[in-house]
Amino acid sequence: MGTKNSRIAGFYQLTPEQRLQAVQAFDGLHQAEVEVLRGGRGVLSVERADKMIENVIGTFELPLGIATNFQINGEDKLIPMAVEEPSIVAGASFAAKLARAGGGFRTSSTRSLMIGQVQLVNVPDVDAARTAILSHKAEILATANAQSTALVKLGGGAEDVEVHFFPSSPTGPLLIVHLVVDCLDAMGANAINSMAEAVAPLLERLTRGRAYLRILSNLSDRRLAKAVAVLTPEALARPDMSGEAVIEGMLHAYAFAAVDPYRATTHNKGILNGIDPVLIATGQDWRAVEAGAHAYAARSGRYTSLSRWYRDEQGNLVGELEMPLAVGIVGGATKVHPAAQAALKLLGVTSARQLAEICVAAGLASNIAAMRALATEGIQQGHMALHARQIAMSVGATGQLVDLIAEQMVRERTIKPARAAELLRELTNVFV
Ligand code: MEV
């Protein structure tokens, strides 16, 4: 059990500067890391950005929030989330508080196995090709591993070769070779792509076919992370609704997502609401995780919910989320972006698997928040207050005027830029 406490009372009522101090106190971050997390003032310099992507003209900022209350495998965590959408950080923090009452999130993960694919066409004899590939497995693996000696030295690298055959495709039969690679703490895209390109000429010789595509698969279904949370009826109870009634509603919400792909897509978007912001804050390839998540949700042939919910024998609501999570803590933007490094430091992760487990816990938390709101008062009530603040700011309100205008619009149930502008004019006259 850790000694840190992520349950920081009234965190949301503090100023951004006070919150930053609380975060520093939580983890003993160095002043330089605190400065980086504060953002602005060219934390990611244009010079550095220019080396990251092409045609750079500047950098782009997002709000960075901290989700509180998380307890993961008995350890308290403050979770950095970079995201533009209101309610996500508050929802995840609230759900983490509910889960805490049932022991917090229990997480686990598989090894970091990824697949690199080589497409072979015009293979004259498929059976002979398959036999040739499998009998030269050691040579194929050695060729692949010569591309990434660092990974191999650390105990990872290519470890298996598989052959798949598609007898018909729009261009005829396809032989697809999979290289199974343990990426350890790297996301692995670069290593896998280099390996796939390196083994392609050897595979052409062995199969007498022609290699075309040589690329990783983002369906990283052998690199899974899992989170489980137990929600007690007491934790879920509301002034107007018993915990049992909330559980009933949440189970109906899950049932809807389990059977209907239209609903499952939105349900899974709610899960990714918790995951993408952590990926962005820590410099990950969030498109890869998104692609893998949705493909995994359709693995049975029908797109369905990524999470699973049921009532246990004690009457608690149990949620489980298992999904592919290809993340890395070495290489890529994690090393180049100063804020990503500070975010990883705050999370205290020392392996890619730990980061994946934090992400999946954040995803389950977002799922809890959305399902609970949807099964009770609906999401608009909580969302509107935050949305109203954005509308107030969009018409030029600053300081305390933002909250005054937002509160008035929520009271009036009219959250529109025109009304915000009107209120801004009225209130500006009062305050000057
Ligand atoms: C909004 O960003 C996410 C939700 O639509 C998720 C869901 O419907 O479960 C609230």
Coordinates of C-alpha atoms and ligand atoms in Angstrom, one line a residue:
M1 CA 0.0 0.0 0.0
G2 CA 1.3 3.4 -0.9
T3 CA 1.3 6.4 1.4
K4 CA 0.3 9.0 -1.1
N5 CA -3.3 10.2 -1.0
S6 CA -5.0 11.1 -4.3
R7 CA -8.2 12.0 -2.4
I8 CA -7.6 15.7 -2.3
A9 CA -10.6 17.4 -0.8
G10 CA -11.9 20.4 -2.6
F11 CA -9.3 20.1 -5.4
Y12 CA -11.8 21.5 -7.9
Q13 CA -12.3 24.6 -5.8
L14 CA -8.7 25.6 -5.8
T15 CA -7.1 27.9 -8.3
P16 CA -4.9 26.3 -11.0
E17 CA -1.8 27.5 -9.1
Q18 CA -3.0 26.0 -5.9
R19 CA -3.8 22.7 -7.7
L20 CA -0.3 22.7 -9.1
Q21 CA 1.1 23.0 -5.6
A22 CA -1.0 20.1 -4.4
V23 CA 0.2 18.0 -7.3
Q24 CA 3.8 18.9 -6.4
A25 CA 3.2 18.0 -2.8
F26 CA 1.6 14.7 -3.8
D27 CA 4.6 13.6 -5.8
G28 CA 7.6 15.8 -4.8
L29 CA 8.0 16.9 -8.5
H30 CA 11.0 19.1 -9.1
Q31 CA 10.3 22.8 -9.7
A32 CA 11.3 22.4 -13.4
E33 CA 8.7 19.6 -13.9
V34 CA 6.1 21.8 -12.2
E35 CA 6.9 24.6 -14.6
V36 CA 6.5 22.3 -17.5
L37 CA 3.1 21.1 -16.3
R38 CA 2.0 24.7 -15.8
G39 CA 2.4 25.0 -19.6
G40 CA 2.4 28.1 -21.8
R41 CA 5.6 30.0 -22.4
G42 CA 6.9 27.6 -25.0
V43 CA 7.1 24.4 -23.0
L44 CA 7.3 22.7 -26.3
S45 CA 9.5 25.1 -28.3
V46 CA 8.7 25.7 -31.9
E47 CA 12.3 24.6 -32.6
R48 CA 11.6 21.2 -31.0
A49 CA 8.2 20.9 -32.6
D50 CA 9.8 21.5 -35.9
K51 CA 11.9 18.3 -35.4
M52 CA 8.8 16.3 -34.5
I53 CA 6.6 16.8 -37.5
E54 CA 6.7 18.5 -40.9
N55 CA 5.7 22.0 -42.0
V56 CA 5.6 23.3 -38.4
I57 CA 4.3 26.8 -37.9
G58 CA 3.8 26.7 -34.1
T59 CA 2.4 24.6 -31.3
F60 CA -1.1 23.9 -30.1
E61 CA -2.2 23.9 -26.4
L62 CA -5.0 22.0 -24.6
P63 CA -6.2 22.2 -21.0
L64 CA -4.3 19.8 -18.7
G65 CA -6.4 18.6 -15.8
I66 CA -5.7 16.2 -13.0
A67 CA -8.1 13.4 -12.2
T68 CA -8.1 12.8 -8.4
N69 CA -9.3 10.0 -6.1
F70 CA -7.7 7.1 -8.2
Q71 CA -6.6 4.1 -6.3
I72 CA -5.1 1.4 -8.6
N73 CA -3.9 -1.9 -7.1
G74 CA -3.9 -0.2 -3.7
E75 CA -1.7 2.7 -4.8
D76 CA -3.0 6.3 -5.0
K77 CA -2.5 8.0 -8.4
L78 CA -3.1 11.5 -9.7
I79 CA -3.9 11.2 -13.4
P80 CA -2.9 13.9 -15.9
M81 CA -5.5 14.4 -18.6
A82 CA -5.1 16.7 -21.6
V83 CA -8.5 17.2 -23.2
E84 CA -10.9 19.9 -24.6
E85 CA -14.2 18.4 -23.4
P86 CA -15.8 19.6 -20.2
S87 CA -16.9 17.0 -17.6
I88 CA -14.4 14.3 -18.5
V89 CA -11.9 15.1 -15.7
A90 CA -14.7 15.7 -13.2
G91 CA -16.5 12.5 -14.2
A92 CA -13.4 10.3 -14.0
S93 CA -12.5 11.8 -10.5
F94 CA -16.0 11.3 -9.3
A95 CA -16.1 7.7 -10.5
A96 CA -12.7 7.0 -9.0
K97 CA -14.2 8.2 -5.7
L98 CA -17.1 5.7 -6.0
A99 CA -14.7 2.9 -7.0
R100 CA -12.5 3.7 -4.0
A101 CA -15.3 2.7 -1.7
G102 CA -15.1 -0.8 -3.2
G103 CA -11.3 -1.1 -3.0
G104 CA -10.4 1.0 -6.0
F105 CA -9.3 -0.4 -9.4
R106 CA -7.7 -3.7 -9.8
T107 CA -5.6 -3.9 -12.9
S108 CA -3.5 -6.4 -14.8
S109 CA -1.9 -6.7 -18.3
T110 CA -0.5 -9.1 -20.7
R111 CA 3.0 -8.9 -22.2
S112 CA 3.7 -6.2 -24.8
L113 CA 3.2 -8.4 -27.8
M114 CA 2.5 -6.8 -31.1
I115 CA 2.2 -8.1 -34.7
G116 CA 4.0 -7.0 -37.8
Q117 CA 2.5 -8.0 -41.1
V118 CA 4.0 -8.8 -44.5
Q119 CA 1.7 -9.3 -47.4
L120 CA 2.8 -11.7 -50.1
V121 CA 1.0 -12.0 -53.5
N122 CA 1.4 -14.3 -56.5
V123 CA 2.7 -17.2 -54.3
P124 CA 2.7 -20.2 -56.7
D125 CA 2.4 -22.9 -54.1
V126 CA 0.8 -21.9 -50.8
D127 CA 1.4 -25.1 -49.0
A128 CA 5.1 -25.2 -50.0
A129 CA 5.4 -21.5 -49.0
R130 CA 3.9 -22.2 -45.6
T131 CA 6.3 -25.1 -45.0
A132 CA 9.3 -23.1 -46.2
I133 CA 8.4 -20.1 -43.9
L134 CA 7.8 -22.3 -40.8
S135 CA 11.0 -24.3 -41.4
H136 CA 13.0 -21.1 -41.7
K137 CA 11.5 -19.5 -38.6
A138 CA 14.9 -19.1 -36.8
E139 CA 16.4 -17.3 -39.8
I140 CA 13.4 -15.0 -40.2
L141 CA 13.5 -14.2 -36.4
A142 CA 17.2 -13.5 -36.6
T143 CA 16.8 -11.2 -39.6
A144 CA 14.0 -9.3 -37.7
N145 CA 16.0 -9.1 -34.5
A146 CA 19.1 -7.8 -36.2
Q147 CA 17.0 -4.6 -36.7
S148 CA 16.5 -3.9 -33.1
T149 CA 19.4 -5.1 -31.0
A150 CA 18.5 -2.8 -28.1
L151 CA 15.1 -4.5 -27.7
V152 CA 16.7 -7.9 -28.0
K153 CA 19.3 -7.1 -25.4
L154 CA 16.6 -6.1 -23.0
G155 CA 14.8 -9.5 -23.5
G156 CA 12.3 -8.5 -26.1
G157 CA 12.2 -8.7 -29.9
A158 CA 10.6 -10.9 -32.5
E159 CA 9.7 -14.3 -31.0
D160 CA 7.3 -16.0 -33.4
V161 CA 6.2 -16.3 -37.0
E162 CA 2.7 -17.2 -38.1
V163 CA 1.3 -17.7 -41.6
H164 CA -2.3 -16.8 -42.6
F165 CA -3.9 -17.4 -45.9
F166 CA -6.8 -15.6 -47.6
P167 CA -7.8 -17.7 -50.6
S168 CA -9.7 -14.8 -52.1
S169 CA -9.4 -11.0 -52.0
P170 CA -10.2 -8.3 -54.5
T171 CA -6.8 -9.0 -56.1
G172 CA -6.6 -12.8 -55.6
P173 CA -5.1 -15.1 -53.0
L174 CA -3.0 -13.4 -50.2
L175 CA -0.4 -15.0 -48.0
I176 CA 0.1 -12.9 -44.8
V177 CA 3.0 -13.5 -42.5
H178 CA 2.8 -12.3 -38.9
L179 CA 5.9 -11.5 -36.9
V180 CA 5.1 -11.6 -33.2
V181 CA 7.3 -9.0 -31.4
D182 CA 7.6 -8.3 -27.7
C183 CA 8.0 -4.6 -27.5
L184 CA 8.7 -4.4 -23.8
D185 CA 8.4 -0.7 -22.8
A186 CA 8.3 0.7 -26.3
M187 CA 5.1 1.2 -28.3
G188 CA 7.1 -0.6 -30.9
A189 CA 5.8 0.8 -34.2
N190 CA 9.3 1.7 -35.5
A191 CA 10.9 -1.5 -34.4
I192 CA 8.1 -3.6 -35.9
N193 CA 8.0 -1.8 -39.2
S194 CA 11.8 -2.1 -39.6
M195 CA 11.6 -5.8 -38.8
A196 CA 8.7 -6.3 -41.3
E197 CA 10.7 -4.5 -44.0
A198 CA 13.8 -6.4 -43.2
V199 CA 12.3 -9.9 -43.5
A200 CA 10.3 -9.2 -46.6
P201 CA 13.1 -10.1 -49.2
L202 CA 13.7 -13.3 -47.3
L203 CA 10.0 -14.2 -47.3
E204 CA 9.9 -13.4 -51.1
R205 CA 12.7 -15.9 -51.6
L206 CA 11.1 -18.6 -49.4
T207 CA 7.6 -18.2 -51.0
R208 CA 8.6 -17.2 -54.5
G209 CA 5.9 -14.5 -54.2
R210 CA 6.0 -10.8 -54.2
A211 CA 5.9 -8.7 -50.9
Y212 CA 3.9 -5.6 -50.8
L213 CA 2.8 -4.2 -47.5
R214 CA 5.2 -4.4 -44.5
I215 CA 3.7 -2.8 -41.5
L216 CA 2.5 -3.3 -37.9
S217 CA -1.1 -4.2 -37.1
N218 CA -2.9 -1.8 -34.8
L219 CA -5.2 -4.6 -33.7
S220 CA -2.9 -5.3 -30.8
D221 CA -5.0 -8.0 -29.3
R222 CA -2.0 -9.7 -27.5
R223 CA -1.2 -6.5 -25.7
L224 CA -4.2 -6.1 -23.4
A225 CA -4.8 -4.2 -20.2
K226 CA -7.6 -4.9 -17.8
A227 CA -9.3 -3.0 -15.0
V228 CA -12.0 -4.2 -12.6
A229 CA -14.0 -2.0 -10.2
V230 CA -16.6 -2.9 -7.6
L231 CA -19.3 -0.3 -6.9
T232 CA -21.2 -0.8 -3.7
P233 CA -24.9 0.2 -3.5
E234 CA -24.0 2.6 -0.7
A235 CA -21.5 4.4 -2.9
L236 CA -24.0 4.6 -5.8
A237 CA -27.0 5.8 -3.8
R238 CA -28.3 9.3 -4.5
P239 CA -30.6 11.4 -2.4
D240 CA -33.4 10.7 -4.8
M241 CA -32.5 7.1 -5.7
S242 CA -31.4 4.0 -3.8
G243 CA -28.1 2.3 -4.7
E244 CA -30.0 -0.7 -5.9
A245 CA -32.1 1.4 -8.3
V246 CA -28.9 3.0 -9.7
I247 CA -27.4 -0.4 -10.2
E248 CA -30.5 -1.5 -12.0
G249 CA -30.3 1.5 -14.3
M250 CA -26.6 1.0 -15.0
L251 CA -27.2 -2.7 -15.9
H252 CA -29.8 -1.6 -18.4
A253 CA -27.4 0.9 -19.8
Y254 CA -24.8 -1.9 -20.2
A255 CA -27.4 -4.3 -21.8
F256 CA -28.2 -1.6 -24.4
A257 CA -24.5 -1.3 -25.3
A258 CA -24.0 -5.0 -25.3
V259 CA -26.6 -5.6 -28.0
D260 CA -26.8 -2.5 -30.1
P261 CA -23.8 -1.3 -32.1
Y262 CA -25.2 2.3 -32.4
R263 CA -25.2 2.5 -28.6
A264 CA -21.9 0.5 -28.2
T265 CA -20.1 3.1 -30.3
T266 CA -21.1 5.9 -27.9
H267 CA -20.6 3.8 -24.9
N268 CA -17.0 3.0 -26.1
K269 CA -16.4 6.6 -26.9
G270 CA -17.2 7.3 -23.3
I271 CA -14.5 4.8 -22.3
L272 CA -12.0 6.4 -24.6
N273 CA -13.0 9.8 -23.1
G274 CA -11.0 8.6 -20.1
I275 CA -8.1 7.0 -22.1
D276 CA -7.3 9.5 -24.9
P277 CA -6.6 12.4 -22.5
V278 CA -4.0 10.3 -20.6
L279 CA -2.5 9.2 -23.9
I280 CA -2.2 12.8 -25.1
A281 CA -0.8 14.0 -21.8
T282 CA 1.9 11.3 -21.9
G283 CA 2.8 11.7 -25.6
Q284 CA 1.3 8.5 -26.9
D285 CA -0.1 7.6 -30.4
W286 CA -3.7 7.8 -29.4
R287 CA -4.9 7.0 -33.0
A288 CA -3.3 3.6 -32.6
V289 CA -5.1 2.9 -29.4
E290 CA -8.4 4.2 -30.8
A291 CA -8.1 2.0 -33.9
G292 CA -7.2 -1.1 -31.8
A293 CA -10.0 -0.5 -29.3
H294 CA -12.7 -0.3 -31.9
A295 CA -11.4 -3.3 -33.9
Y296 CA -11.2 -5.3 -30.6
A297 CA -14.8 -4.3 -29.8
A298 CA -15.8 -6.0 -33.1
R299 CA -13.7 -9.1 -32.6
S300 CA -16.7 -11.4 -32.4
G301 CA -17.9 -10.2 -35.8
R302 CA -20.4 -7.8 -34.2
Y303 CA -19.4 -4.5 -32.7
T304 CA -20.2 -4.4 -29.0
S305 CA -19.3 -2.9 -25.6
L306 CA -15.7 -3.0 -24.6
S307 CA -16.7 -3.2 -20.9
R308 CA -18.7 -5.8 -19.1
W309 CA -21.0 -5.2 -16.2
Y310 CA -22.7 -7.5 -13.7
R311 CA -24.0 -7.8 -10.2
D312 CA -22.0 -9.9 -7.8
E313 CA -23.3 -12.1 -5.0
Q314 CA -23.1 -9.3 -2.5
G315 CA -25.3 -7.1 -4.6
N316 CA -22.4 -4.8 -5.8
L317 CA -22.1 -3.7 -9.4
V318 CA -18.9 -5.0 -10.9
G319 CA -17.4 -3.5 -14.1
E320 CA -14.6 -5.0 -16.1
L321 CA -12.7 -3.4 -19.0
E322 CA -10.2 -5.3 -21.1
M323 CA -8.8 -3.8 -24.3
P324 CA -5.7 -3.4 -26.4
L325 CA -3.4 -0.7 -25.1
A326 CA -0.3 -0.2 -27.2
V327 CA 1.6 2.5 -25.2
G328 CA 5.3 3.1 -24.6
I329 CA 7.4 5.0 -22.2
V330 CA 10.6 5.0 -24.2
G331 CA 11.0 6.6 -27.6
G332 CA 8.6 8.7 -29.6
A333 CA 7.1 11.9 -28.3
T334 CA 7.4 10.6 -24.7
K335 CA 11.1 11.5 -24.8
V336 CA 10.8 14.7 -26.9
H337 CA 7.9 16.4 -25.3
P338 CA 8.8 17.9 -21.9
A339 CA 5.2 17.9 -20.6
A340 CA 4.8 14.2 -21.6
Q341 CA 7.9 13.4 -19.5
A342 CA 6.6 15.3 -16.5
A343 CA 3.2 13.6 -16.8
L344 CA 4.9 10.2 -16.8
K345 CA 7.0 11.2 -13.8
L346 CA 3.8 12.3 -12.0
L347 CA 2.2 8.9 -12.8
G348 CA 5.2 7.2 -11.4
V349 CA 5.3 4.6 -14.1
T350 CA 8.4 2.6 -14.8
S351 CA 7.0 0.3 -17.5
A352 CA 4.7 0.5 -20.5
R353 CA 2.4 -2.0 -18.9
Q354 CA 1.9 0.2 -15.8
L355 CA 0.9 3.0 -18.0
A356 CA -1.5 0.8 -20.0
E357 CA -3.1 -0.3 -16.7
I358 CA -3.6 3.3 -15.6
C359 CA -5.2 4.1 -18.9
V360 CA -7.6 1.2 -18.7
A361 CA -8.6 2.3 -15.1
A362 CA -9.2 5.8 -16.4
G363 CA -11.3 4.4 -19.2
L364 CA -13.4 2.3 -16.8
A365 CA -13.8 5.4 -14.6
S366 CA -15.2 7.4 -17.5
N367 CA -17.5 4.6 -18.4
I368 CA -18.8 4.5 -14.8
A369 CA -19.4 8.3 -14.8
A370 CA -21.2 8.2 -18.1
M371 CA -23.4 5.2 -17.3
R372 CA -24.3 6.4 -13.9
A373 CA -25.3 9.9 -15.2
L374 CA -27.2 8.4 -18.2
A375 CA -29.0 5.9 -16.0
T376 CA -30.1 8.6 -13.6
E377 CA -30.4 12.4 -14.2
G378 CA -29.0 12.3 -17.8
I379 CA -25.7 13.9 -18.7
Q380 CA -26.9 17.3 -19.7
Q381 CA -27.5 18.6 -16.1
G382 CA -23.8 18.3 -15.1
H383 CA -22.5 19.0 -18.6
M384 CA -24.5 22.2 -19.1
A385 CA -22.9 24.1 -16.3
L386 CA -19.4 23.5 -17.8
H387 CA -20.7 24.0 -21.3
A388 CA -22.2 27.4 -20.2
R389 CA -18.8 28.5 -19.0
Q390 CA -17.2 27.8 -22.4
I391 CA -20.0 29.8 -24.1
A392 CA -19.5 32.6 -21.7
M393 CA -15.7 32.6 -22.5
S394 CA -16.4 32.4 -26.2
V395 CA -18.2 35.8 -26.1
G396 CA -15.3 37.4 -24.2
A397 CA -16.2 37.0 -20.5
T398 CA -13.2 36.7 -18.2
G399 CA -12.6 36.2 -14.4
Q400 CA -15.7 36.0 -12.2
L401 CA -17.9 37.1 -15.1
V402 CA -17.5 33.6 -16.6
D403 CA -19.2 31.9 -13.6
L404 CA -21.8 34.6 -13.1
I405 CA -22.9 34.4 -16.8
A406 CA -22.8 30.6 -16.8
E407 CA -24.8 30.3 -13.7
Q408 CA -27.4 32.7 -15.0
M409 CA -27.7 30.9 -18.3
V410 CA -28.1 27.5 -16.5
R411 CA -30.8 29.0 -14.3
E412 CA -32.6 30.3 -17.4
R413 CA -31.9 27.0 -19.3
T414 CA -30.8 29.2 -22.2
I415 CA -27.2 28.4 -23.0
K416 CA -26.6 30.4 -26.1
P417 CA -23.8 32.8 -27.3
A418 CA -26.4 35.5 -27.9
R419 CA -27.7 35.4 -24.3
A420 CA -24.1 35.2 -23.0
A421 CA -23.2 38.3 -24.9
E422 CA -26.3 40.1 -23.6
L423 CA -25.4 39.1 -20.0
L424 CA -21.8 40.1 -20.5
R425 CA -23.0 43.6 -21.6
E426 CA -25.3 43.9 -18.6
L427 CA -22.8 42.6 -16.1
T428 CA -20.0 44.7 -17.5
N429 CA -22.1 47.8 -16.9
V430 CA -22.7 46.7 -13.3
F431 CA -19.1 45.9 -12.5
V432 CA -17.4 49.0 -14.1
Ligands
MEV1 C1 -19.8 12.0 -24.2 O1 -18.5 12.6 -24.5 C2 -19.7 10.6 -23.8 C3 -21.0 9.9 -23.5 O2 -21.8 10.0 -24.6 C4 -20.6 8.4 -23.3 C5 -21.9 7.5 -23.2 O3 -22.9 7.8 -23.8 O4 -21.7 6.4 -22.5 C6 -21.7 10.4 -22.3

